[in-house]
XYZ file of C-alpha atoms in Angstrom:
741
model
C 60.765 39.079 -1.898
C 61.541 40.844 1.709
C 61.783 37.578 3.836
C 64.745 35.096 4.042
C 64.249 31.606 3.787
C 64.795 31.070 7.903
C 61.961 33.546 8.124
C 59.689 32.190 6.320
C 60.335 28.785 7.791
C 59.552 30.245 10.842
C 56.451 32.117 10.046
C 55.704 29.055 8.548
C 56.193 26.840 11.681
C 53.919 29.237 14.021
C 51.237 28.832 11.615
C 51.509 24.874 11.559
C 51.741 25.470 15.877
C 48.802 27.469 15.865
C 46.850 24.857 13.796
C 47.948 22.266 16.346
C 46.930 24.234 19.262
C 43.320 25.089 18.160
C 43.493 28.788 17.906
C 42.803 29.177 14.505
C 39.559 30.809 13.667
C 37.298 28.891 11.395
C 36.421 30.698 8.241
C 34.608 34.234 8.155
C 31.433 32.480 6.331
C 31.331 29.892 9.276
C 31.522 32.535 11.944
C 28.250 34.112 10.196
C 26.787 30.787 10.070
C 27.271 29.642 13.377
C 25.926 32.915 14.875
C 22.860 32.832 12.829
C 22.431 29.192 13.350
C 22.236 30.010 17.119
C 19.958 32.892 16.726
C 22.629 35.404 18.211
C 22.944 39.157 17.137
C 25.897 40.737 16.547
C 25.009 43.084 19.537
C 24.777 39.854 21.703
C 28.294 38.600 20.840
C 29.845 42.223 21.338
C 28.139 42.713 24.585
C 29.734 39.246 25.935
C 33.263 39.892 24.693
C 33.232 43.597 25.710
C 33.645 44.863 21.918
C 31.654 47.113 19.920
C 28.867 45.993 17.353
C 31.177 47.503 14.324
C 34.219 44.703 15.680
C 32.153 41.740 15.583
C 31.325 42.847 11.891
C 34.520 43.019 10.980
C 35.510 39.514 12.451
C 32.992 37.990 10.734
C 33.833 39.868 7.334
C 37.474 38.680 7.706
C 38.811 41.856 7.649
C 40.178 42.027 11.158
C 40.748 39.558 13.834
C 40.562 39.588 17.623
C 44.053 39.645 19.915
C 44.645 38.314 23.012
C 41.873 37.402 25.767
C 39.224 38.039 23.458
C 40.601 35.946 20.496
C 40.438 33.033 23.350
C 37.031 33.738 23.972
C 35.794 34.355 20.557
C 37.506 30.755 19.635
C 35.435 29.582 22.513
C 32.807 30.486 21.632
C 32.743 29.379 18.174
C 33.910 25.704 19.166
C 30.795 25.727 21.252
C 28.103 26.585 18.503
C 30.267 24.259 15.649
C 29.782 21.550 18.555
C 26.164 22.690 18.766
C 25.547 23.275 15.181
C 27.409 21.100 13.190
C 28.359 21.552 9.200
C 25.224 20.042 7.005
C 26.472 17.038 5.580
C 28.694 17.938 2.148
C 29.820 16.537 -1.191
C 33.053 14.507 -0.959
C 35.018 17.078 -2.109
C 34.134 19.637 -0.033
C 35.785 20.437 3.514
C 33.525 20.562 6.139
C 35.905 20.772 9.076
C 36.566 23.068 12.182
C 38.093 25.494 11.195
C 37.868 25.102 7.203
C 40.398 26.359 4.926
C 41.239 30.020 5.136
C 39.509 32.028 2.995
C 40.771 34.217 -0.148
C 41.344 37.646 1.409
C 38.310 40.200 1.118
C 38.341 42.125 -2.543
C 39.199 45.671 -1.181
C 42.285 44.062 0.576
C 43.350 42.415 -3.190
C 46.145 44.032 -5.072
C 44.801 46.489 -7.391
C 40.879 46.126 -6.179
C 41.142 48.384 -3.615
C 38.717 51.251 -3.897
C 36.857 49.033 -6.855
C 33.560 48.952 -5.089
C 31.787 48.767 -1.730
C 32.202 45.668 0.076
C 28.941 43.916 1.554
C 29.033 42.478 5.009
C 26.007 40.542 6.441
C 24.804 42.095 10.028
C 21.954 40.185 11.520
C 18.746 42.056 12.145
C 17.475 42.740 15.656
C 14.495 40.604 15.955
C 11.456 42.794 15.981
C 13.074 46.030 14.811
C 12.528 45.445 11.232
C 10.182 42.613 11.083
C 6.669 41.760 11.635
C 5.679 39.170 14.584
C 5.590 35.832 13.370
C 7.797 35.938 10.532
C 11.390 35.528 10.369
C 13.925 37.213 8.932
C 15.596 35.993 5.710
C 19.454 35.179 5.250
C 21.700 38.325 5.218
C 23.349 38.959 2.022
C 26.729 37.403 1.443
C 30.265 39.507 1.180
C 30.850 39.888 -2.623
C 31.383 42.994 -4.031
C 28.619 45.576 -4.802
C 29.150 44.782 -8.830
C 29.031 40.930 -8.544
C 26.424 40.833 -5.893
C 23.238 39.068 -6.690
C 20.618 41.766 -6.854
C 18.314 39.980 -4.330
C 16.640 42.435 -1.657
C 18.637 42.895 1.780
C 17.402 40.786 4.609
C 14.640 41.695 7.013
C 11.043 42.764 6.359
C 11.926 46.392 5.968
C 13.020 45.534 2.576
C 10.403 43.155 1.650
C 8.075 46.323 2.265
C 10.069 48.480 0.330
C 10.011 48.838 -3.732
C 11.328 46.514 -6.372
C 13.711 49.184 -8.088
C 16.857 47.634 -8.616
C 18.328 51.115 -8.575
C 18.025 51.389 -4.946
C 18.419 47.573 -3.853
C 20.902 48.877 -0.600
C 17.912 50.614 0.635
C 16.278 54.381 1.039
C 19.359 55.454 3.560
C 22.372 54.567 5.399
C 24.352 55.419 8.492
C 27.887 56.553 7.924
C 30.314 55.020 10.593
C 33.950 54.506 11.306
C 34.642 51.137 13.050
C 38.000 50.198 15.705
C 39.714 49.619 12.807
C 39.372 52.802 10.958
C 37.572 51.613 7.941
C 34.487 53.431 6.894
C 31.085 51.503 6.729
C 27.572 52.368 5.220
C 25.223 50.338 7.720
C 21.975 49.883 5.610
C 18.567 48.754 6.217
C 17.913 45.045 6.548
C 21.380 44.487 7.961
C 23.578 45.226 4.972
C 27.123 46.908 5.796
C 28.878 48.413 2.705
C 32.578 49.490 2.821
C 32.900 52.952 1.914
C 36.251 54.241 -0.025
C 35.577 58.080 -0.160
C 37.878 60.264 1.834
C 35.787 63.223 1.693
C 32.649 64.431 1.832
C 32.368 65.287 -2.135
C 33.614 61.967 -3.019
C 30.814 60.035 -0.305
C 28.481 62.297 -2.583
C 29.886 60.869 -5.665
C 30.032 57.583 -4.015
C 26.579 57.177 -3.055
C 25.008 58.360 -6.233
C 26.965 56.567 -8.693
C 27.798 52.869 -6.596
C 25.712 52.620 -2.903
C 22.760 52.288 -4.737
C 20.522 53.819 -2.176
C 17.683 55.968 -2.758
C 13.196 55.220 -2.382
C 11.274 54.849 -5.072
C 8.287 57.623 -5.759
C 5.088 57.409 -4.139
C 3.015 58.429 -7.590
C 3.282 58.285 -10.873
C 4.074 61.882 -11.277
C 6.276 62.147 -8.509
C 10.086 62.191 -7.810
C 12.156 59.466 -6.618
C 13.277 60.094 -3.131
C 17.344 61.076 -2.869
C 19.344 58.576 -0.742
C 19.919 59.481 2.989
C 23.311 59.318 4.676
C 23.037 59.743 8.184
C 26.482 60.701 9.754
C 27.775 59.368 13.316
C 29.998 61.195 15.574
C 33.338 59.150 14.211
C 32.255 59.754 10.399
C 32.393 63.594 11.046
C 35.730 63.677 12.461
C 36.562 61.424 9.321
C 35.365 64.031 7.485
C 36.593 67.161 9.021
C 33.176 68.286 10.254
C 32.643 69.280 14.271
C 31.005 66.861 16.012
C 28.872 69.252 17.770
C 27.510 72.851 16.376
C 28.634 75.794 18.114
C 25.832 77.926 20.001
C 25.983 80.899 17.435
C 25.840 77.951 14.644
C 22.889 76.101 16.242
C 21.335 79.651 16.158
C 21.836 79.795 12.614
C 21.419 76.579 11.829
C 24.643 75.771 9.527
C 28.241 75.753 9.561
C 29.814 78.778 8.760
C 30.090 79.657 4.760
C 34.037 79.428 4.853
C 34.170 75.946 6.275
C 36.434 73.883 4.759
C 34.379 70.963 3.689
C 32.150 73.568 2.135
C 35.075 75.052 0.248
C 35.837 71.070 -1.031
C 32.292 70.935 -1.671
C 32.572 74.269 -4.121
C 35.632 72.974 -5.932
C 33.916 69.547 -6.711
C 30.793 71.839 -8.582
C 28.870 70.653 -5.913
C 25.838 73.222 -4.406
C 23.799 73.239 -1.329
C 20.360 74.543 -0.661
C 19.615 77.569 0.814
C 19.104 76.210 4.566
C 22.928 75.406 3.688
C 25.362 72.787 5.550
C 22.693 72.132 8.726
C 21.301 69.347 10.451
C 19.809 68.669 7.730
C 21.710 69.304 4.584
C 21.327 68.639 0.701
C 23.724 68.500 -1.578
C 23.143 68.555 -5.048
C 24.232 69.364 -8.917
C 21.089 70.605 -11.082
C 19.220 67.819 -12.753
C 19.986 66.693 -15.977
C 16.972 66.050 -17.686
C 15.079 63.309 -15.383
C 17.882 61.985 -13.372
C 18.161 64.252 -10.307
C 21.796 64.385 -8.351
C 21.229 65.129 -4.616
C 22.260 63.568 -1.509
C 20.611 64.494 1.681
C 22.783 63.983 4.800
C 21.245 63.693 8.697
C 23.717 64.605 11.290
C 22.272 63.130 14.746
C 24.414 65.168 17.059
C 23.608 68.607 15.340
C 19.952 67.769 16.863
C 18.604 66.873 13.585
C 16.859 63.782 15.004
C 14.451 65.761 17.510
C 14.588 64.250 21.443
C 10.551 64.919 21.315
C 9.996 62.895 18.332
C 13.226 60.369 17.995
C 13.628 59.674 21.724
C 17.110 58.590 21.847
C 17.475 57.438 18.611
C 20.389 59.659 18.185
C 22.342 57.797 20.755
C 21.864 54.408 19.102
C 24.424 52.292 17.230
C 24.906 52.505 13.701
C 22.968 49.293 12.825
C 20.247 49.751 15.418
C 19.869 53.483 13.804
C 19.741 52.039 10.313
C 17.171 49.703 11.517
C 15.336 52.447 13.097
C 15.076 55.207 10.331
C 14.506 52.668 7.560
C 11.144 51.611 9.038
C 10.372 54.652 8.987
C 11.158 55.034 5.578
C 10.090 51.781 3.809
C 6.712 52.619 5.864
C 6.086 56.377 5.328
C 9.222 58.098 3.756
C 12.299 58.637 3.865
C 12.946 61.574 6.116
C 13.300 64.995 4.426
C 14.193 66.865 7.564
C 11.968 67.722 10.681
C 9.152 65.030 10.918
C 6.805 68.454 10.391
C 8.954 69.171 7.040
C 8.328 65.033 6.379
C 4.488 65.391 6.944
C 4.467 67.996 4.719
C 6.636 66.594 2.004
C 4.647 63.179 2.133
C 1.471 65.472 0.852
C 3.430 66.957 -2.593
C 4.944 63.169 -2.782
C 1.217 61.750 -3.323
C 0.379 65.043 -5.073
C 3.011 66.626 -7.015
C 1.907 70.373 -8.278
C 3.095 69.283 -12.053
C 3.254 66.156 -14.179
C 4.216 65.465 -17.849
C 1.115 66.176 -20.469
C 0.526 63.852 -23.623
C 2.689 63.708 -26.632
C 2.042 66.589 -28.809
C 2.180 66.734 -32.561
C 5.878 67.072 -32.262
C 5.847 63.906 -29.825
C 7.016 66.001 -27.180
C 5.943 66.280 -23.671
C 5.470 69.281 -21.601
C 4.869 70.275 -18.012
C 0.849 71.005 -16.866
C -1.083 71.329 -14.016
C -1.298 67.945 -11.664
C -5.216 67.803 -10.928
C -5.824 66.692 -7.568
C -2.583 68.754 -6.410
C -2.284 72.450 -4.814
C -0.557 73.552 -7.942
C 3.155 75.197 -8.192
C 2.401 78.559 -7.533
C 1.475 79.481 -3.738
C -2.233 81.285 -3.602
C -3.401 84.077 -1.102
C -5.528 82.926 1.553
C -8.834 84.659 2.650
C -8.174 87.701 5.270
C -10.249 85.967 8.228
C -7.649 82.764 7.502
C -4.348 84.974 7.781
C -2.349 84.644 11.117
C -1.712 88.047 12.693
C 0.919 89.904 10.784
C 0.076 88.456 7.409
C 0.534 91.046 4.561
C -2.942 90.890 4.129
C -3.418 92.791 7.615
C -1.123 95.297 6.924
C -3.850 97.733 6.675
C -5.437 97.430 10.144
C -4.026 100.004 12.978
C -1.087 98.959 14.770
C -2.616 97.298 18.195
C -6.114 96.087 16.620
C -6.749 92.853 18.017
C -9.208 90.778 15.707
C -11.989 89.456 17.174
C -14.021 85.777 16.165
C -16.236 87.966 13.486
C -12.775 88.830 11.770
C -10.763 86.029 12.358
C -11.157 82.049 11.777
C -9.749 80.269 15.301
C -9.987 76.252 14.663
C -7.908 75.047 17.385
C -8.010 71.612 19.069
C -9.590 71.681 22.529
C -8.468 73.354 25.845
C -11.128 73.168 28.016
C -12.061 71.698 31.943
C -14.677 72.133 34.789
C -15.123 71.743 38.157
C -16.525 68.558 39.408
C -20.072 67.884 40.541
C -20.848 67.041 43.706
C -21.771 63.149 42.661
C -18.392 63.102 40.642
C -16.528 64.127 43.590
C -18.080 60.599 45.380
C -16.411 58.384 42.691
C -13.058 56.887 43.466
C -11.004 57.741 40.088
C -10.115 59.815 37.243
C -9.698 58.073 33.962
C -7.899 59.382 30.729
C -9.015 58.340 27.160
C -7.118 59.250 24.657
C -7.950 59.108 20.555
C -5.486 57.574 18.579
C -4.028 59.257 15.009
C -7.213 61.975 15.990
C -5.975 64.664 13.194
C -4.886 61.832 11.182
C -8.735 60.689 11.516
C -9.910 63.909 11.226
C -8.135 64.373 7.746
C -9.659 60.886 6.432
C -12.058 61.220 3.691
C -12.275 65.262 4.248
C -12.617 67.422 0.908
C -10.516 70.463 1.231
C -9.825 73.634 -1.360
C -7.291 73.335 -3.712
C -7.626 76.644 -5.207
C -8.167 80.240 -4.705
C -11.138 81.653 -2.301
C -14.288 83.128 -3.775
C -15.986 85.729 -1.640
C -19.892 85.452 -1.264
C -22.053 87.714 0.491
C -25.413 86.261 1.992
C -24.784 82.158 0.671
C -26.915 79.278 1.236
C -24.236 76.798 3.383
C -23.197 74.040 1.726
C -21.571 71.226 3.657
C -19.705 69.745 0.754
C -18.238 73.265 -0.077
C -14.942 73.737 1.712
C -14.108 77.051 2.952
C -14.869 79.689 6.015
C -18.198 80.748 6.528
C -19.001 83.817 8.970
C -22.070 82.638 10.913
C -24.183 83.109 13.958
C -24.367 79.606 16.024
C -24.892 81.170 19.448
C -28.392 79.994 19.141
C -27.263 76.028 19.209
C -28.337 74.844 22.570
C -26.962 71.308 23.836
C -29.317 71.202 26.390
C -31.269 69.524 23.627
C -29.641 68.068 20.646
C -30.311 65.887 17.767
C -28.801 62.420 18.229
C -30.265 60.077 15.426
C -32.531 60.746 12.467
C -35.745 61.680 14.165
C -34.353 61.133 17.773
C -33.630 63.841 20.066
C -31.644 64.184 23.473
C -31.931 66.230 26.482
C -28.553 67.009 28.056
C -27.195 69.018 30.955
C -25.750 71.514 28.409
C -23.480 73.401 31.510
C -21.450 69.729 31.761
C -20.427 69.814 28.112
C -18.156 71.999 26.093
C -19.507 73.930 23.128
C -18.471 72.504 19.902
C -17.801 75.744 18.344
C -14.742 77.165 20.427
C -11.621 75.651 21.646
C -12.192 76.725 24.995
C -15.635 75.157 25.090
C -17.096 78.530 25.473
C -20.681 79.658 24.204
C -20.154 81.971 20.900
C -21.557 84.993 21.614
C -22.431 86.142 17.563
C -21.116 86.185 14.648
C -18.021 84.303 14.062
C -15.404 82.426 11.058
C -15.959 78.785 11.060
C -14.951 75.996 8.925
C -17.186 74.074 6.895
C -17.393 70.974 9.509
C -18.234 73.104 12.009
C -20.970 74.813 10.467
C -22.209 71.469 9.289
C -22.138 70.016 12.739
C -24.532 72.730 13.849
C -27.024 71.689 11.362
C -26.520 68.274 12.420
C -27.429 68.558 16.130
C -30.657 70.227 14.331
C -30.224 73.697 13.797
C -30.906 76.037 11.330
C -27.437 78.219 10.194
C -27.569 81.603 8.145
C -24.240 82.754 7.179
C -23.400 86.022 6.478
C -20.214 85.702 4.272
C -18.029 82.597 3.049
C -14.997 82.484 1.473
C -15.187 79.171 -0.360
C -13.196 77.403 -2.967
C -14.937 75.767 -5.849
C -11.881 73.674 -6.612
C -11.456 70.955 -4.182
C -10.620 68.039 -3.617
C -9.886 64.785 -1.261
C -6.309 65.799 -1.116
C -4.994 64.170 2.195
C -6.622 60.477 1.879
C -3.474 59.026 0.623
C -1.244 60.773 2.993
C -3.901 59.351 5.836
C -3.474 56.018 4.488
C 0.296 55.920 4.506
C 0.124 57.376 7.757
C -2.427 55.041 9.139
C -1.146 51.707 7.431
C 2.856 52.674 9.041
C 1.231 53.097 12.583
C -0.707 50.055 12.359
C 1.954 48.061 10.997
C 4.392 49.188 13.909
C 1.824 48.773 16.323
C 1.542 45.132 15.279
C 5.102 44.583 15.306
C 4.270 45.398 19.200
C 2.171 43.126 19.624
C -0.924 45.458 19.202
C -3.445 44.135 16.791
C -6.395 46.097 15.349
C -8.835 42.717 16.013
C -8.199 42.491 19.867
C -11.292 42.224 22.303
C -11.522 45.416 24.601
C -9.516 43.728 27.475
C -7.232 42.293 25.428
C -6.373 45.693 23.820
C -5.999 46.897 26.665
C -3.595 44.229 28.024
C -1.550 44.528 25.060
C -1.166 48.119 25.396
C 0.388 47.822 28.829
C 4.066 48.562 28.326
C 3.853 47.875 24.464
C 6.864 50.399 24.133
C 9.545 48.341 26.508
C 8.609 44.982 24.203
C 10.868 47.019 21.287
C 11.824 50.613 22.321
C 13.240 51.083 18.670
C 10.034 50.374 17.458
C 8.137 52.371 19.989
C 10.324 55.442 18.452
C 9.003 54.914 14.798
C 5.156 54.991 16.221
C 6.163 58.603 18.098
C 7.711 59.431 14.501
C 4.706 58.420 12.771
C 2.115 60.616 15.017
C 4.715 63.833 15.201
C 4.842 63.576 11.134
C 1.016 63.846 11.576
C 0.549 66.835 13.656
C 3.918 68.188 12.603
C 2.753 68.187 8.889
C -0.499 69.593 9.420
C 1.111 72.405 11.697
C 3.259 73.172 8.276
C 0.301 74.272 6.770
C 0.040 77.392 8.609
C 3.683 78.009 9.775
C 4.440 81.450 11.153
C 7.712 83.327 10.871
C 10.665 81.991 12.049
C 13.113 85.043 13.155
C 14.919 86.295 10.250
C 14.388 89.808 10.795
C 10.494 89.355 10.231
C 8.311 92.568 11.123
C 4.648 92.688 11.058
C 2.869 92.956 8.139
C 6.104 91.513 5.847
C 5.714 88.501 4.037
C 7.993 85.621 5.689
C 9.954 82.555 3.642
C 6.795 79.992 4.314
C 4.315 82.049 2.459
C 5.935 81.423 -1.055
C 5.227 77.638 -0.612
C 1.768 76.315 -2.327
C 1.619 74.284 0.714
C 1.188 77.263 2.910
C -2.612 76.694 3.388
C -4.246 77.516 6.798
C -7.638 76.762 5.551
C -6.661 73.252 5.152
C -5.306 73.008 8.547
C -8.344 74.502 10.132
C -10.575 72.263 8.336
C -8.678 69.416 9.530
C -8.425 70.719 13.064
C -12.392 71.587 13.223
C -13.417 68.283 11.811
C -11.097 66.306 14.731
C -12.843 68.611 16.942
C -16.475 67.924 15.642
C -15.417 64.010 15.749
C -14.827 63.909 19.285
C -17.656 66.186 20.597
C -19.872 63.791 18.718
C -19.172 61.073 20.843
C -19.204 63.093 23.888
C -22.762 63.668 22.987
C -23.550 59.985 22.203
C -22.003 58.926 25.531
C -23.728 61.548 27.579
C -27.165 60.770 25.996
C -26.827 57.170 26.642
C -25.286 57.218 30.020
C -25.479 60.405 31.671
C -21.695 60.790 31.851
C -20.394 64.020 31.339
C -16.131 64.795 30.876
C -14.650 66.501 33.816
C -11.350 68.252 31.221
C -10.325 67.526 27.812
C -7.006 68.350 26.152
C -7.025 68.477 22.218
C -7.810 64.159 22.029
C -7.983 63.249 25.358
C -10.696 62.907 27.854
C -10.977 62.373 31.402
C -13.951 60.953 33.174
C -14.817 59.986 36.702
C -15.821 56.811 37.242
C -15.751 54.168 40.154
C -12.875 52.018 38.801
C -9.358 52.281 37.322
C -9.924 51.332 33.911
C -11.941 52.490 30.512
C -14.030 49.691 30.641
C -15.545 50.352 33.757
C -17.341 53.514 32.560
C -17.355 52.866 28.523
C -20.903 51.051 27.711
C -19.616 47.883 26.234
C -22.456 45.147 25.435
C -21.637 41.579 24.745
C -17.915 43.037 23.418
C -19.637 45.709 20.995
C -19.698 49.872 21.897
C -22.323 52.153 21.830
C -22.705 53.340 18.313
C -21.285 56.679 17.533
C -19.552 56.826 20.858
C -16.190 55.764 22.253
C -14.781 52.588 21.299
C -11.486 51.046 22.401
C -9.071 50.053 19.568
C -5.575 51.014 17.869
C -7.062 52.094 14.562
C -7.137 55.803 14.221
C -10.389 57.511 15.539
C -10.585 55.003 18.440
C -9.201 55.269 22.121
C -6.608 54.119 24.385
C -6.089 54.193 27.858
C -4.182 57.174 28.341
C -4.186 57.146 32.733
C -5.770 56.843 35.728
C -5.849 59.043 39.308
C -7.665 59.327 41.894
C -10.358 61.942 42.723
C -8.772 63.162 45.716
C -5.609 63.762 43.429
C -7.813 65.852 41.034
C -9.287 67.962 43.922
C -5.535 68.209 45.351
C -4.354 69.901 42.704
C -6.762 72.078 41.995
C -7.109 73.417 45.572
C -2.758 73.805 45.821
C -2.877 76.062 43.108
C -6.103 77.242 43.673
C -7.651 76.706 40.121
C -11.042 74.674 40.038
C -10.766 74.664 36.541
C -7.036 73.478 35.939
C -7.275 71.164 32.924
C -6.460 67.635 34.415
C -6.364 66.314 31.269
C -2.862 67.883 30.876
C -1.730 65.669 33.785
C -3.481 62.083 33.828
C -0.711 60.415 32.571
C 1.634 60.787 35.156
C 0.035 62.988 37.825
C 2.996 65.172 37.589
C 1.910 68.665 38.033
C 4.897 71.798 38.317
C 3.932 75.309 39.311
C 5.268 75.989 35.412
C 2.482 74.283 33.932
C 0.232 76.341 36.153
C 1.760 79.284 35.297
C 2.415 79.880 39.102
């Protein structure tokens, strides 16, 4: 012993004096009970006491105690809560008083137990971030070691939506942070916090795979489980010897140098990095042993892993809130695999892996075989007309040759505008409506090619056969179109964009189109006679599961924000007003889901990204079976056609025509400021086949309203009679850079 008797007696007297003075805090479990009984979050208490959330976590876990003025303030808070929320009636042999007897020290501080396993600490989930409206969060887990903790799920609806696989009972991801006491913590979904004993990146990877129980079950039968994702905060980077930010050269390279000490540590521990190296989305692995994968992915927000265009201010959130945000996205979409574009593409593959296990052979063994409905494991060449400029298939063209519509498939979203008519100028407002998840809706039920294209001369058009078709649609006259089985409508074609070109111009001769565009010409009542086609006889509804997953994620998150799918038009507009401010973190999830749709489709025709590429040479993306420009073109074609169909229905019924269109945003002139001032609703029912207000993909919402005087003034200011006002209708801000001045 190091204490003399007098010192021991003095210490005991001090402890008794503290008890007599009422300055001893209640046990950690009682601190948690009091806070939860009052409905307070750790963030609220941290803000009141002027400390960080991890400090409250440590106090409630018994790993640390407040000092000085904060000790007195925290004791006063707990005393007030104990008066308002007394202990429930207890058996005679219990001790419910305030404060109760001190608990035994946590496992991580007991002799012989340090580092034997992570310690779980409850963290109250922020209301609304991880739970559906109207559902209360379940109690958080207790602070027993991971190896002896009950196997129930973590608190919060995000866990309720996750799988029941006990291998991944702590969720798909964790945010790694260092608290004020120097303890490394892993913030998981559902409000769970684990102690992290790892002292280096290799040890952290090893701990994640052996003890953390992180990951996500596969989305389809032949698929693979998602690897655990660790999000490293700036304090964690410092702890593990990584830079807080990348230098300019490292940012351009997308990684830290190969000679960095952390990479050497990984190499010594026989861990490998993928070709992308150690960058914002690093993957650390060892070769799989049978069906068992050994891979951990890192996300580093301070290295710009979370693009602010899609993830907003997520990188600046406290660890617990960031875990909730990313956990919500992971449980509803999938564990992020990189940018939202990469995740969107990976989600397609997750539902349709290229291979599957065969039935057992005569020897009882299985082998890998093609998975029907997938794109396969080997890339296929696109048709020459589908190849973007610079593709190896076009290497034989003259150097400065510019391909025209008869040589190049050009299916893109609308960017169209026209001058306002005199009648429209007498109206007061310009009202913009926006199609929800327009490109996702365009993918729903769409039949796309799965295999290689086959060239056909003088084919008979088959709307059910996906491919690219060379056909002359210049004879289609929008002044008279078919709008029903035997019903025709006379329209003012000068006020409508052509459905066949992104700029809305009428085609002048043969051009390449995706199947939905050609099918729409038939739907309008006109004959089509293709000259040539590249069709895909191997086809299917490849994107259906992808669409359903993203649709459900979008609708569930919007419902959490108070925007349900069964609202009346007026109630929907009211619910959409300021919905992002109700819970900014959930609003970020909505943005990320939308970006996953657009980015994933964009990845289907990814262009060269530097790397010394020259026209005519292959680039890295071409080696992927998911490099499929024909699928992207088909989705965009169908999305544009879906929009044009609504424009025609609306014009035929109301005589109103759009002033401007940008992608999925349409602007109309109206007397009122609301979409209800020009959308034809009768008894709450919309025009069949026209625009309908609602949150579901394919329905529309209010994008913004500006005055007609604003629109005419902007066009006059920049001397641009056909300036696309849909680009600025949301907030009315126009800059010289936007107009090219």
